[in-house]
Coordinates of C-alpha atoms and ligand atoms in Angstrom, one line a residue:
M1 CA 157.9 -44.3 166.5
R2 CA 157.0 -41.7 169.1
C3 CA 158.3 -38.2 168.5
P4 CA 160.9 -37.4 171.0
Y5 CA 160.3 -33.8 170.9
C6 CA 156.4 -33.4 171.1
R7 CA 155.6 -37.2 171.8
H8 CA 153.3 -37.4 168.8
P9 CA 152.8 -41.1 168.6
D10 CA 153.6 -41.4 165.0
S11 CA 156.3 -40.4 162.6
R12 CA 157.2 -40.6 158.9
V13 CA 160.4 -42.2 157.6
V14 CA 162.1 -39.8 155.2
D15 CA 165.4 -41.7 154.7
S16 CA 166.8 -45.4 155.4
R17 CA 170.2 -46.1 155.2
E18 CA 172.4 -49.4 155.9
A19 CA 175.3 -48.9 158.3
D20 CA 177.9 -51.1 159.8
D21 CA 178.0 -53.3 156.7
G22 CA 174.2 -53.8 156.7
Q23 CA 174.0 -54.8 160.4
L24 CA 172.1 -51.6 161.2
I25 CA 169.5 -49.4 159.5
R26 CA 169.5 -45.9 160.3
R27 CA 166.0 -44.2 159.7
R28 CA 165.7 -40.5 159.4
R29 CA 162.2 -39.7 160.6
S30 CA 160.0 -36.6 160.5
C31 CA 157.3 -35.8 162.9
P32 CA 153.9 -34.8 161.2
E33 CA 152.9 -32.7 164.4
C34 CA 155.9 -30.6 165.1
G35 CA 157.9 -31.1 161.8
K36 CA 161.1 -31.9 163.8
R37 CA 163.4 -34.8 162.5
F38 CA 165.2 -37.5 164.4
T39 CA 167.2 -40.7 163.7
T40 CA 166.2 -44.3 164.8
V41 CA 168.6 -47.2 164.6
E42 CA 167.2 -50.7 163.9
E43 CA 169.3 -53.8 164.8
A44 CA 168.3 -57.3 164.7
V45 CA 168.8 -58.7 168.1
L46 CA 171.1 -61.6 168.6
A47 CA 170.4 -64.0 171.5
V48 CA 173.0 -66.3 173.1
V49 CA 171.3 -69.5 174.3
K50 CA 173.0 -70.6 177.6
R51 CA 173.5 -74.4 178.4
S52 CA 170.6 -74.0 180.9
G53 CA 168.4 -72.9 177.9
V54 CA 168.2 -69.4 179.1
T55 CA 168.7 -66.7 176.4
E56 CA 170.3 -63.2 176.8
P57 CA 171.3 -60.6 174.3
F58 CA 174.7 -61.0 172.7
S59 CA 177.1 -58.7 174.6
R60 CA 180.5 -57.6 173.3
T61 CA 181.1 -56.2 176.7
K62 CA 180.8 -59.8 178.2
I63 CA 183.3 -61.2 175.8
V64 CA 185.8 -58.4 176.8
T65 CA 185.4 -59.2 180.3
G66 CA 186.0 -62.8 179.9
V67 CA 188.9 -62.4 177.7
R68 CA 190.3 -59.6 179.9
K69 CA 190.2 -62.2 182.8
A70 CA 192.2 -64.8 180.7
C71 CA 194.7 -62.2 179.8
Q72 CA 195.5 -61.0 183.5
G73 CA 199.2 -60.4 183.8
R74 CA 199.9 -61.0 180.2
P75 CA 201.2 -58.4 177.8
V76 CA 197.9 -57.9 176.1
D77 CA 196.6 -54.3 175.7
E78 CA 192.9 -53.3 175.7
D79 CA 192.9 -52.4 171.9
S80 CA 193.7 -56.0 171.2
I81 CA 191.0 -57.3 173.4
A82 CA 188.5 -54.9 171.9
L83 CA 189.5 -55.9 168.5
L84 CA 189.2 -59.6 169.5
A85 CA 185.8 -59.1 170.8
Q86 CA 184.7 -57.3 167.5
K87 CA 186.2 -60.2 165.6
V88 CA 184.0 -62.5 167.6
E89 CA 181.0 -60.6 167.2
E90 CA 181.5 -60.6 163.4
T91 CA 182.0 -64.3 163.3
V92 CA 179.0 -65.1 165.4
R93 CA 176.8 -62.6 163.4
A94 CA 178.1 -64.1 160.2
K95 CA 176.3 -67.3 160.9
G96 CA 173.1 -65.5 160.1
A97 CA 171.1 -66.9 163.0
A98 CA 169.0 -65.1 165.3
E99 CA 169.9 -67.3 168.3
V100 CA 173.4 -68.9 168.8
P101 CA 174.5 -71.3 171.5
S102 CA 176.9 -69.9 174.1
H103 CA 179.3 -72.8 173.1
D104 CA 179.6 -71.4 169.6
V105 CA 180.5 -68.1 171.0
G106 CA 183.3 -69.5 173.2
L107 CA 184.5 -71.4 170.2
A108 CA 184.7 -68.1 168.1
I109 CA 186.8 -66.7 171.0
L110 CA 189.3 -69.5 171.1
G111 CA 190.8 -69.1 167.5
P112 CA 191.6 -65.3 167.7
L113 CA 192.7 -65.7 171.4
R114 CA 195.2 -68.4 170.4
D115 CA 196.6 -65.9 167.8
L116 CA 196.8 -63.0 170.5
D117 CA 198.4 -64.9 173.4
E118 CA 198.9 -68.6 174.1
V119 CA 199.0 -68.4 177.9
A120 CA 195.6 -66.6 177.9
Y121 CA 194.4 -69.0 175.4
L122 CA 195.2 -72.0 177.7
R123 CA 193.5 -70.4 180.6
F124 CA 190.5 -69.7 178.7
A125 CA 190.4 -73.1 177.1
S126 CA 190.8 -74.8 180.5
V127 CA 187.7 -73.4 181.6
Y128 CA 185.8 -73.5 178.3
R129 CA 186.6 -77.0 177.6
S130 CA 186.6 -78.1 181.3
F131 CA 190.0 -79.2 181.6
E132 CA 190.3 -81.8 184.3
S133 CA 193.8 -83.0 184.4
L134 CA 197.4 -82.1 183.5
S135 CA 197.1 -84.3 180.6
D136 CA 194.4 -82.1 179.1
F137 CA 196.8 -79.3 179.2
E138 CA 199.4 -81.4 177.7
R139 CA 197.3 -82.3 174.9
E140 CA 196.4 -78.7 174.2
I141 CA 200.1 -77.7 174.5
E142 CA 201.2 -80.3 171.9
T143 CA 198.4 -79.1 169.6
L144 CA 199.7 -75.4 170.0
R145 CA 203.3 -76.6 169.4
A146 CA 202.4 -78.4 166.3
A147 CA 200.5 -75.3 165.1
A148 CA 203.3 -73.0 165.7
A149 CA 205.7 -75.5 164.0
A150 CA 203.4 -75.7 161.0
R151 CA 203.4 -71.8 160.8
L152 CA 207.1 -71.7 160.9
E153 CA 207.4 -74.4 158.0
G154 CA 204.8 -72.3 156.1
T155 CA 206.9 -69.1 156.4
A156 CA 210.1 -70.7 155.3
G157 CA 208.2 -72.5 152.4
A158 CA 207.0 -69.0 151.4
V159 CA 210.5 -67.6 151.5
V160 CA 211.9 -70.4 149.4
N161 CA 209.2 -69.9 146.9
A162 CA 209.9 -66.1 146.7
E163 CA 213.5 -66.7 146.1
T164 CA 212.7 -69.3 143.2
R165 CA 210.6 -66.9 141.6
T166 CA 213.2 -64.1 141.5
K167 CA 215.8 -66.4 139.8
Ligands
LIG1 ZN1 156.9 -33.9 167.1

């Protein structure tokens, strides 16, 4: 790595540290020419493979833009969108692959978006899954209703269990 101070073409690593849960490595380097120190960050490049076969670097900003569009006019704040994008990146990176299909990125967005806002979820899903008719929406809404009902039952069950335990 070239020294940013004197442009000497070589440098020596004096310290390496993992950051961001092992996703980054920060190296402290020392220039043998001028003696100054500087830091470099190393990160594995995660590529997204589009349907056309073209790859592009994974971009959290792109996820934020797409999700923000789906959330237009909905009571969803920027922080929640940023958090969702972070979650998506973690999910995608956890696969441990250097390249992921764009389809998988979309899939990783659907779950957390459904938890965030169901209308935004429907908008996103309709594009992502290329809904073609009202019945596609109806089917998806049915699934959402069933999931909501299951969650309600789950909560009620937990309350009953807690009551039985205290007796
Ligand atoms: Zn130097």
